[in-house]
mmCIF file of C-alpha atoms and ligand atoms in Angstrom:
data_model
loop_
_atom_site.group_PDB
_atom_site.id
_atom_site.type_symbol
_atom_site.label_atom_id
_atom_site.label_comp_id
_atom_site.label_asym_id
_atom_site.label_seq_id
_atom_site.Cartn_x
_atom_site.Cartn_y
_atom_site.Cartn_z
ATOM 1 C CA MET A 289 32.608 -143.240 -4.775
ATOM 2 C CA ILE A 290 35.182 -145.916 -5.089
ATOM 3 C CA SER A 291 37.912 -146.610 -7.704
ATOM 4 C CA ASP A 292 39.993 -149.809 -7.825
ATOM 5 C CA GLY A 293 39.147 -150.536 -4.128
ATOM 6 C CA LYS A 294 40.174 -147.044 -2.964
ATOM 7 C CA VAL A 295 37.356 -144.843 -1.448
ATOM 8 C CA LEU A 296 37.370 -141.415 -3.211
ATOM 9 C CA ASN A 297 34.778 -139.795 -1.009
ATOM 10 C CA ASN A 298 32.086 -140.478 1.588
ATOM 11 C CA ILE A 299 29.319 -137.917 1.105
ATOM 12 C CA ILE A 300 26.516 -138.305 3.775
ATOM 13 C CA ALA A 301 23.429 -136.255 4.358
ATOM 14 C CA THR A 302 22.427 -136.440 8.041
ATOM 15 C CA GLN A 303 18.774 -136.321 8.842
ATOM 16 C CA SER A 304 18.090 -134.105 11.776
ATOM 17 C CA VAL A 305 14.275 -134.087 11.068
ATOM 18 C CA HIS A 306 13.828 -136.960 13.681
ATOM 19 C CA GLU A 307 15.400 -135.223 16.739
ATOM 20 C CA LYS A 308 12.279 -133.526 17.756
ATOM 21 C CA TYR A 309 10.312 -136.754 17.675
ATOM 22 C CA GLY A 310 12.837 -138.737 19.784
ATOM 23 C CA GLY A 311 13.250 -141.427 17.214
ATOM 24 C CA VAL A 312 13.247 -142.184 13.554
ATOM 25 C CA VAL A 313 9.885 -141.533 11.830
ATOM 26 C CA PRO A 314 9.882 -143.906 8.909
ATOM 27 C CA GLU A 315 7.770 -141.614 6.595
ATOM 28 C CA LEU A 316 9.994 -138.596 7.236
ATOM 29 C CA ALA A 317 13.054 -140.717 6.658
ATOM 30 C CA SER A 318 11.992 -141.789 3.158
ATOM 31 C CA ARG A 319 10.960 -138.172 2.269
ATOM 32 C CA ALA A 320 14.329 -136.904 3.532
ATOM 33 C CA HIS A 321 16.016 -139.562 1.276
ATOM 34 C CA GLN A 322 14.028 -138.402 -1.621
ATOM 35 C CA GLN A 323 15.236 -134.798 -1.052
ATOM 36 C CA HIS A 324 18.786 -135.741 -0.532
ATOM 37 C CA VAL A 325 19.559 -138.489 -3.069
ATOM 38 C CA VAL A 326 20.094 -136.505 -6.120
ATOM 39 C CA PRO A 327 22.209 -133.814 -4.488
ATOM 40 C CA VAL A 328 24.302 -136.318 -2.701
ATOM 41 C CA VAL A 329 25.167 -138.319 -5.951
ATOM 42 C CA HIS A 330 25.843 -135.054 -7.673
ATOM 43 C CA GLU A 331 28.182 -133.934 -4.936
ATOM 44 C CA ALA A 332 29.981 -137.337 -4.919
ATOM 45 C CA LEU A 333 30.617 -137.138 -8.635
ATOM 46 C CA THR A 334 31.687 -133.466 -8.663
ATOM 47 C CA ASP A 335 33.941 -133.968 -5.702
ATOM 48 C CA SER A 336 35.725 -136.999 -7.263
ATOM 49 C CA GLY A 337 36.082 -135.291 -10.620
ATOM 50 C CA ILE A 338 34.730 -138.395 -12.300
ATOM 51 C CA SER A 339 31.987 -138.054 -14.917
ATOM 52 C CA LYS A 340 28.923 -140.237 -15.239
ATOM 53 C CA GLY A 341 30.272 -141.652 -18.439
ATOM 54 C CA GLU A 342 33.397 -143.083 -16.574
ATOM 55 C CA LEU A 343 31.331 -145.084 -14.095
ATOM 56 C CA SER A 344 31.490 -148.913 -14.226
ATOM 57 C CA ALA A 345 28.647 -149.910 -11.868
ATOM 58 C CA VAL A 346 26.106 -148.658 -9.412
ATOM 59 C CA ALA A 347 25.827 -150.188 -5.910
ATOM 60 C CA PHE A 348 22.840 -149.726 -3.564
ATOM 61 C CA THR A 349 21.602 -150.918 -0.158
ATOM 62 C CA ARG A 350 18.876 -153.562 -0.682
ATOM 63 C CA GLY A 351 18.320 -154.246 3.011
ATOM 64 C CA PRO A 352 17.966 -154.607 5.779
ATOM 65 C CA GLY A 353 16.456 -151.338 6.835
ATOM 66 C CA LEU A 354 13.376 -149.211 6.614
ATOM 67 C CA MET A 355 11.159 -150.049 3.649
ATOM 68 C CA GLY A 356 10.491 -146.537 2.447
ATOM 69 C CA SER A 357 14.172 -145.521 2.664
ATOM 70 C CA LEU A 358 15.255 -148.736 0.820
ATOM 71 C CA LEU A 359 12.659 -147.993 -1.787
ATOM 72 C CA VAL A 360 13.955 -144.570 -2.427
ATOM 73 C CA GLY A 361 17.600 -145.595 -2.669
ATOM 74 C CA GLY A 362 16.853 -148.674 -4.737
ATOM 75 C CA SER A 363 14.551 -146.865 -7.214
ATOM 76 C CA PHE A 364 17.176 -144.208 -7.780
ATOM 77 C CA ALA A 365 20.068 -146.718 -8.186
ATOM 78 C CA LYS A 366 18.000 -148.693 -10.690
ATOM 79 C CA SER A 367 17.063 -145.717 -12.871
ATOM 80 C CA PHE A 368 20.481 -144.314 -12.716
ATOM 81 C CA ALA A 369 22.093 -147.752 -13.741
ATOM 82 C CA PHE A 370 19.363 -148.165 -16.488
ATOM 83 C CA ALA A 371 19.897 -144.725 -17.968
ATOM 84 C CA LEU A 372 23.663 -145.201 -18.046
ATOM 85 C CA ASP A 373 23.435 -148.888 -19.125
ATOM 86 C CA LEU A 374 25.649 -149.872 -16.106
ATOM 87 C CA PRO A 375 25.428 -153.179 -13.996
ATOM 88 C CA LEU A 376 23.642 -152.872 -10.766
ATOM 89 C CA ILE A 377 24.911 -154.317 -7.473
ATOM 90 C CA GLU A 378 22.813 -154.935 -4.442
ATOM 91 C CA VAL A 379 24.520 -154.594 -1.089
ATOM 92 C CA ASN A 380 23.496 -156.044 2.311
ATOM 93 C CA HIS A 381 23.651 -153.297 4.951
ATOM 94 C CA MET A 382 24.993 -155.556 7.661
ATOM 95 C CA GLU A 383 27.768 -157.024 5.330
ATOM 96 C CA ALA A 384 28.708 -153.571 4.374
ATOM 97 C CA HIS A 385 29.296 -152.493 8.120
ATOM 98 C CA ILE A 386 31.673 -155.349 8.277
ATOM 99 C CA LEU A 387 33.429 -154.541 4.934
ATOM 100 C CA ALA A 388 34.033 -150.996 6.235
ATOM 101 C CA HIS A 389 37.135 -152.705 7.744
ATOM 102 C CA PHE A 390 38.722 -152.922 4.397
ATOM 103 C CA ILE A 391 38.477 -149.219 3.541
ATOM 104 C CA GLU A 392 41.649 -148.420 5.362
ATOM 105 C CA ASP A 393 44.668 -150.045 7.031
ATOM 106 C CA PRO A 394 45.105 -152.031 9.332
ATOM 107 C CA LYS A 395 42.731 -154.576 7.768
ATOM 108 C CA PRO A 396 41.877 -157.886 9.502
ATOM 109 C CA SER A 397 42.838 -161.181 7.753
ATOM 110 C CA PHE A 398 40.391 -164.124 7.407
ATOM 111 C CA PRO A 399 38.900 -165.621 9.408
ATOM 112 C CA PHE A 400 37.809 -163.037 11.949
ATOM 113 C CA ILE A 401 34.858 -162.421 14.278
ATOM 114 C CA CYS A 402 32.938 -159.262 13.886
ATOM 115 C CA LEU A 403 30.655 -157.769 16.531
ATOM 116 C CA THR A 404 28.133 -155.669 14.511
ATOM 117 C CA VAL A 405 26.400 -153.233 16.954
ATOM 118 C CA SER A 406 23.971 -150.737 15.367
ATOM 119 C CA GLY A 407 20.440 -149.105 16.019
ATOM 120 C CA GLY A 408 18.771 -152.139 14.434
ATOM 121 C CA HIS A 409 21.099 -155.097 14.842
ATOM 122 C CA THR A 410 23.452 -156.830 17.233
ATOM 123 C CA GLN A 411 25.176 -159.709 15.612
ATOM 124 C CA LEU A 412 28.280 -161.868 16.047
ATOM 125 C CA VAL A 413 29.489 -162.770 12.629
ATOM 126 C CA LEU A 414 32.132 -165.280 11.561
ATOM 127 C CA VAL A 415 33.782 -163.565 8.513
ATOM 128 C CA ARG A 416 35.566 -166.373 6.305
ATOM 129 C CA ASP A 417 36.008 -164.178 3.311
ATOM 130 C CA TYR A 418 34.702 -160.824 1.830
ATOM 131 C CA LEU A 419 31.505 -162.479 0.829
ATOM 132 C CA ASP A 420 31.432 -165.572 2.936
ATOM 133 C CA MET A 421 29.963 -164.612 6.404
ATOM 134 C CA GLU A 422 27.876 -166.465 8.909
ATOM 135 C CA VAL A 423 25.814 -165.128 11.800
ATOM 136 C CA ILE A 424 26.913 -167.206 14.852
ATOM 137 C CA GLY A 425 24.923 -165.151 17.487
ATOM 138 C CA GLU A 426 22.438 -162.224 17.532
ATOM 139 C CA THR A 427 19.892 -160.467 19.733
ATOM 140 C CA LEU A 428 16.660 -162.160 20.193
ATOM 141 C CA ASP A 429 14.707 -158.765 20.808
ATOM 142 C CA ASP A 430 16.100 -155.218 20.908
ATOM 143 C CA ALA A 431 19.489 -154.160 19.387
ATOM 144 C CA VAL A 432 22.082 -152.735 21.657
ATOM 145 C CA GLY A 433 21.816 -149.330 19.970
ATOM 146 C CA GLU A 434 18.116 -149.413 20.825
ATOM 147 C CA ALA A 435 18.935 -150.094 24.403
ATOM 148 C CA PHE A 436 21.340 -147.186 24.434
ATOM 149 C CA ASP A 437 18.754 -144.944 22.806
ATOM 150 C CA LYS A 438 15.729 -145.931 24.882
ATOM 151 C CA THR A 439 17.518 -145.677 28.273
ATOM 152 C CA ALA A 440 18.933 -142.392 27.262
ATOM 153 C CA LYS A 441 15.379 -141.204 26.431
ATOM 154 C CA LEU A 442 14.264 -142.188 29.822
ATOM 155 C CA LEU A 443 17.032 -139.873 31.273
ATOM 156 C CA GLY A 444 15.727 -136.986 29.116
ATOM 157 C CA LEU A 445 18.671 -137.017 26.672
ATOM 158 C CA PRO A 446 18.197 -135.960 23.018
ATOM 159 C CA TYR A 447 17.762 -138.424 20.186
ATOM 160 C CA PRO A 448 19.848 -140.425 19.250
ATOM 161 C CA GLY A 449 20.751 -141.010 22.904
ATOM 162 C CA GLY A 450 23.769 -143.318 22.415
ATOM 163 C CA PRO A 451 26.440 -140.741 21.820
ATOM 164 C CA HIS A 452 24.997 -138.484 24.564
ATOM 165 C CA LEU A 453 25.049 -141.375 26.990
ATOM 166 C CA ASP A 454 28.515 -142.347 26.049
ATOM 167 C CA LYS A 455 29.846 -138.653 26.628
ATOM 168 C CA LEU A 456 28.166 -138.408 30.039
ATOM 169 C CA ALA A 457 29.371 -141.957 31.031
ATOM 170 C CA ALA A 458 33.035 -140.802 30.523
ATOM 171 C CA THR A 459 32.833 -138.762 33.797
ATOM 172 C CA GLY A 460 30.652 -141.110 35.762
ATOM 173 C CA ASN A 461 31.341 -144.188 37.946
ATOM 174 C CA PRO A 462 30.396 -147.386 36.271
ATOM 175 C CA GLY A 463 30.046 -149.156 39.631
ATOM 176 C CA ALA A 464 27.587 -146.627 41.179
ATOM 177 C CA PHE A 465 24.532 -148.617 40.304
ATOM 178 C CA VAL A 466 23.929 -152.157 39.396
ATOM 179 C CA PHE A 467 21.665 -153.354 36.558
ATOM 180 C CA PRO A 468 20.938 -156.993 35.657
ATOM 181 C CA ILE A 469 23.157 -158.747 33.046
ATOM 182 C CA THR A 470 20.800 -160.822 30.814
ATOM 183 C CA SER A 471 22.461 -163.853 29.316
ATOM 184 C CA MET A 472 20.799 -165.988 26.558
ATOM 185 C CA ARG A 473 21.721 -169.420 25.308
ATOM 186 C CA GLY A 474 24.715 -169.855 23.091
ATOM 187 C CA LEU A 475 25.954 -166.736 21.498
ATOM 188 C CA ASN A 476 22.660 -164.839 21.558
ATOM 189 C CA TYR A 477 21.717 -161.504 23.313
ATOM 190 C CA SER A 478 18.750 -159.925 24.792
ATOM 191 C CA PHE A 479 18.699 -156.214 25.459
ATOM 192 C CA SER A 480 14.841 -155.627 26.166
ATOM 193 C CA GLY A 481 15.302 -156.271 29.873
ATOM 194 C CA ILE A 482 17.644 -153.345 30.757
ATOM 195 C CA LYS A 483 15.158 -150.779 29.574
ATOM 196 C CA THR A 484 12.559 -152.017 31.994
ATOM 197 C CA ALA A 485 15.233 -152.359 34.740
ATOM 198 C CA VAL A 486 16.227 -148.683 34.176
ATOM 199 C CA LEU A 487 12.628 -147.570 33.968
ATOM 200 C CA TYR A 488 11.692 -149.043 37.451
ATOM 201 C CA PHE A 489 15.044 -148.007 38.995
ATOM 202 C CA LEU A 490 14.449 -144.357 37.901
ATOM 203 C CA ARG A 491 10.821 -144.453 38.993
ATOM 204 C CA ASP A 492 11.784 -145.649 42.513
ATOM 205 C CA ARG A 493 14.672 -143.230 42.938
ATOM 206 C CA VAL A 494 12.918 -140.193 41.593
ATOM 207 C CA GLN A 495 9.958 -140.937 43.998
ATOM 208 C CA GLY A 496 12.357 -140.431 46.974
ATOM 209 C CA ASP A 497 14.324 -137.558 45.416
ATOM 210 C CA PRO A 498 12.828 -135.648 42.479
ATOM 211 C CA GLY A 499 16.293 -134.282 41.491
ATOM 212 C CA PHE A 500 17.935 -137.669 41.413
ATOM 213 C CA ILE A 501 18.451 -137.941 37.706
ATOM 214 C CA GLU A 502 20.080 -134.408 37.326
ATOM 215 C CA LYS A 503 22.262 -135.015 40.401
ATOM 216 C CA ARG A 504 23.617 -138.453 39.314
ATOM 217 C CA LEU A 505 23.271 -138.267 35.555
ATOM 218 C CA PRO A 506 26.943 -139.218 34.689
ATOM 219 C CA ASP A 507 26.858 -142.092 37.296
ATOM 220 C CA ILE A 508 23.633 -143.479 35.907
ATOM 221 C CA CYS A 509 24.983 -143.235 32.344
ATOM 222 C CA ALA A 510 28.226 -144.885 33.185
ATOM 223 C CA SER A 511 26.447 -147.762 35.015
ATOM 224 C CA ILE A 512 24.058 -148.361 32.094
ATOM 225 C CA GLN A 513 26.886 -148.263 29.658
ATOM 226 C CA TYR A 514 29.070 -150.648 31.783
ATOM 227 C CA THR A 515 26.194 -153.180 31.859
ATOM 228 C CA LEU A 516 25.591 -152.990 28.074
ATOM 229 C CA ILE A 517 29.285 -153.371 27.219
ATOM 230 C CA LYS A 518 29.656 -156.238 29.673
ATOM 231 C CA MET A 519 26.833 -158.162 27.947
ATOM 232 C CA LEU A 520 28.362 -157.531 24.488
ATOM 233 C CA LEU A 521 31.912 -158.598 25.661
ATOM 234 C CA LEU A 522 30.821 -161.838 27.572
ATOM 235 C CA LYS A 523 29.479 -163.290 24.322
ATOM 236 C CA LEU A 524 32.250 -161.960 22.188
ATOM 237 C CA MET A 525 34.770 -163.788 24.462
ATOM 238 C CA LYS A 526 32.698 -166.951 24.276
ATOM 239 C CA ALA A 527 32.715 -166.646 20.406
ATOM 240 C CA SER A 528 36.460 -166.202 20.377
ATOM 241 C CA THR A 529 37.126 -169.378 22.438
ATOM 242 C CA THR A 530 34.402 -171.428 20.746
ATOM 243 C CA TYR A 531 35.820 -170.711 17.206
ATOM 244 C CA GLY A 532 39.500 -170.369 18.280
ATOM 245 C CA ILE A 533 39.757 -166.945 16.697
ATOM 246 C CA ASP A 534 41.520 -163.936 18.257
ATOM 247 C CA GLN A 535 41.200 -161.508 15.358
ATOM 248 C CA ILE A 536 38.191 -159.418 16.603
ATOM 249 C CA ALA A 537 36.561 -156.622 14.703
ATOM 250 C CA ILE A 538 33.570 -154.304 15.684
ATOM 251 C CA ALA A 539 31.305 -152.589 13.193
ATOM 252 C CA GLY A 540 28.085 -150.556 13.273
ATOM 253 C CA GLY A 541 26.986 -147.200 14.889
ATOM 254 C CA VAL A 542 27.638 -148.395 18.498
ATOM 255 C CA SER A 543 31.280 -149.213 17.765
ATOM 256 C CA ALA A 544 31.752 -145.460 17.954
ATOM 257 C CA ASN A 545 31.157 -145.836 21.761
ATOM 258 C CA GLN A 546 34.306 -144.739 23.632
ATOM 259 C CA GLY A 547 33.535 -147.132 26.628
ATOM 260 C CA LEU A 548 33.415 -150.171 24.296
ATOM 261 C CA ARG A 549 36.545 -149.185 22.441
ATOM 262 C CA LYS A 550 38.450 -148.786 25.742
ATOM 263 C CA ALA A 551 37.140 -152.088 27.097
ATOM 264 C CA LEU A 552 38.235 -153.776 23.825
ATOM 265 C CA ALA A 553 41.706 -152.270 24.126
ATOM 266 C CA GLY A 554 41.949 -153.770 27.668
ATOM 267 C CA LEU A 555 40.806 -157.229 26.411
ATOM 268 C CA SER A 556 43.221 -157.134 23.556
ATOM 269 C CA GLU A 557 46.039 -156.712 25.998
ATOM 270 C CA LYS A 558 44.739 -159.246 28.416
ATOM 271 C CA LEU A 559 43.720 -161.928 25.949
ATOM 272 C CA GLY A 560 46.158 -161.303 23.153
ATOM 273 C CA TRP A 561 43.342 -160.271 20.760
ATOM 274 C CA GLN A 562 44.111 -158.356 17.727
ATOM 275 C CA VAL A 563 41.277 -155.801 17.602
ATOM 276 C CA PHE A 564 40.149 -153.929 14.599
ATOM 277 C CA ILE A 565 37.875 -150.727 14.882
ATOM 278 C CA PRO A 566 37.078 -148.612 11.911
ATOM 279 C CA ARG A 567 37.445 -144.768 12.047
ATOM 280 C CA LEU A 568 34.372 -143.105 13.402
ATOM 281 C CA GLU A 569 32.953 -141.898 10.050
ATOM 282 C CA TYR A 570 33.004 -145.488 8.801
ATOM 283 C CA CYS A 571 31.327 -146.919 11.936
ATOM 284 C CA THR A 572 27.932 -145.105 11.611
ATOM 285 C CA ASP A 573 25.924 -145.564 8.463
ATOM 286 C CA ASN A 574 27.877 -144.264 5.498
ATOM 287 C CA ALA A 575 28.304 -144.402 1.710
ATOM 288 C CA ALA A 576 31.864 -145.679 1.728
ATOM 289 C CA MET A 577 30.968 -148.980 3.221
ATOM 290 C CA ILE A 578 28.365 -149.544 0.602
ATOM 291 C CA ALA A 579 30.861 -148.699 -2.104
ATOM 292 C CA MET A 580 33.436 -151.049 -0.569
ATOM 293 C CA ALA A 581 30.999 -153.912 -0.462
ATOM 294 C CA GLY A 582 29.929 -153.073 -4.072
ATOM 295 C CA HIS A 583 33.667 -153.243 -5.088
ATOM 296 C CA PHE A 584 34.092 -156.779 -3.675
ATOM 297 C CA LYS A 585 30.878 -158.021 -5.662
ATOM 298 C CA TYR A 586 32.142 -156.152 -8.811
ATOM 299 C CA GLN A 587 35.325 -157.984 -8.627
ATOM 300 C CA LYS A 588 33.452 -161.251 -8.556
ATOM 301 C CA GLY A 589 31.008 -160.148 -11.258
ATOM 302 C CA ILE A 590 27.975 -160.479 -8.898
ATOM 303 C CA PHE A 591 25.337 -158.291 -10.316
ATOM 304 C CA CYS A 592 21.469 -158.161 -9.904
ATOM 305 C CA ASP A 593 18.414 -157.598 -12.051
ATOM 306 C CA LEU A 594 16.811 -154.170 -12.547
ATOM 307 C CA ASP A 595 13.523 -155.527 -11.220
ATOM 308 C CA VAL A 596 14.987 -156.321 -7.793
ATOM 309 C CA SER A 597 12.811 -155.095 -4.917
ATOM 310 C CA PRO A 598 13.929 -153.809 -1.468
ATOM 311 C CA SER A 599 14.270 -156.489 1.204
ATOM 312 C CA ALA A 600 13.706 -154.887 4.651
ATOM 313 C CA LYS A 601 14.627 -158.092 6.386
ATOM 314 C CA MET A 602 17.473 -159.183 4.158
ATOM 315 C CA LYS A 603 19.818 -161.622 6.005
ATOM 316 C CA ILE A 604 23.646 -161.926 5.821
ATOM 317 C CA GLY A 605 24.615 -164.240 2.884
ATOM 318 C CA ASP A 606 21.495 -163.376 0.757
ATOM 319 C CA HIS A 607 23.526 -161.794 -2.043
ATOM 320 C CA GLY A 608 23.560 -162.140 -5.732
ATOM 321 C CA LYS A 609 20.054 -163.631 -5.768
ATOM 322 C CA ASN A 610 16.785 -162.196 -6.714
ATOM 323 C CA LYS A 611 14.615 -162.721 -3.657
HETATM 324 O O1 LIG B 1335 24.870 -148.286 12.403
HETATM 325 P P1 LIG B 1335 23.979 -147.015 12.658
HETATM 326 O O2 LIG B 1335 24.563 -145.718 12.292
HETATM 327 O O3 LIG B 1335 22.588 -147.078 12.050
HETATM 328 C C1 LIG B 1335 21.831 -148.269 11.983
HETATM 329 O O4 LIG B 1335 22.014 -148.993 11.074
HETATM 330 O O5 LIG B 1335 21.091 -148.503 12.985
HETATM 331 O O6 LIG B 1335 23.792 -147.084 14.188
HETATM 332 C C2 LIG B 1335 23.127 -146.156 14.957
HETATM 333 C C3 LIG B 1335 23.106 -146.395 16.394
HETATM 334 C C4 LIG B 1335 22.150 -145.584 17.224
HETATM 335 O O7 LIG B 1335 21.350 -146.396 18.098
HETATM 336 C C5 LIG B 1335 23.098 -144.688 18.026
HETATM 337 O O8 LIG B 1335 22.667 -144.210 19.290
HETATM 338 C C6 LIG B 1335 24.277 -145.547 18.200
HETATM 339 O O9 LIG B 1335 24.312 -146.261 16.887
HETATM 340 N N1 LIG B 1335 25.447 -144.802 18.538
HETATM 341 C C7 LIG B 1335 26.168 -144.915 19.727
HETATM 342 C C8 LIG B 1335 27.214 -144.039 19.664
HETATM 343 N N2 LIG B 1335 27.273 -143.481 18.457
HETATM 344 C C9 LIG B 1335 26.245 -143.972 17.733
HETATM 345 N N3 LIG B 1335 25.835 -145.659 20.820
HETATM 346 C C10 LIG B 1335 26.587 -145.602 21.863
HETATM 347 N N4 LIG B 1335 27.673 -144.692 21.972
HETATM 348 C C11 LIG B 1335 28.026 -143.945 20.909
HETATM 349 N N5 LIG B 1335 29.075 -143.215 20.892
HETATM 350 ZN ZN1 LIG B 1336 23.833 -149.340 10.009
#
């Protein structure tokens, strides 16, 4: 819920159903969305003390994301808006991660560069205005969150592995083991190689010492994390010099990573960057960022039709149009 640009609440239903499968099961995700959507909206209204009759608009995530989950959220938003005769606002998931920076102070000023790092995306975005963004670099294969989760899975850590790997890395030596740094052309990334590198590394080490993973877990985690962060920061530094911009923001689930936050703080001192990192609850997927993005579109009067369909591969900049 948002009122005049101020977030009133951020109600989230976490789906634990995926843990035992070691990854998100799309069908279970959409079913869980179905179960949660009405209670979550009800709680958001009750908690804010605002009645349905007082609402001015309904915002929903149109994409990118899992088709089934987008369908559930989109269908609910459409019927809710239709029943209450309210305008409907489609929100791009990746733009919303970036606009989470405008929920609380300190807020970046334009232009700034945002490194958006999540389970499904890794993008460098040049942000010229609230609704004027350009992707200047991105991963050509896996997202960095996927690299965290897949390597964590190889180490036997629970899903999602990113936060577990992060916690273990804090007590390990990042220089204990060396993994290859993959560098793509321009400002693009590739994270598929590290999973294979870790797979072969573990296979070889475990062959000589079956207890290797248990004995060296923090060191392995710290070394993997060091490599992933290094890859992220090399291109971020390149983007900063290419565009002459030293206002740097990070967004998305992986921006909760303590190692990344620490490394950015170091760079901010060394390079004179002004670094913006949202509070943890606004880094991972959340309702407030969708509301914030909805607010900026509402201000500009950018609404969509009720017959708009989900867009699983929606790109940054695809807003206000019926695709
Ligand atoms: O943005 P997000 O909540 O959902 C997507 O849109 O994907 O990002 C989820 C991703 C997962 O891959 C998860 O492992 C990762 O963010 N993540 C982390 C940490 N917290 C969440 N990765 C590394 N360190 C963390 N502390
Ligand atoms: Zn996300």
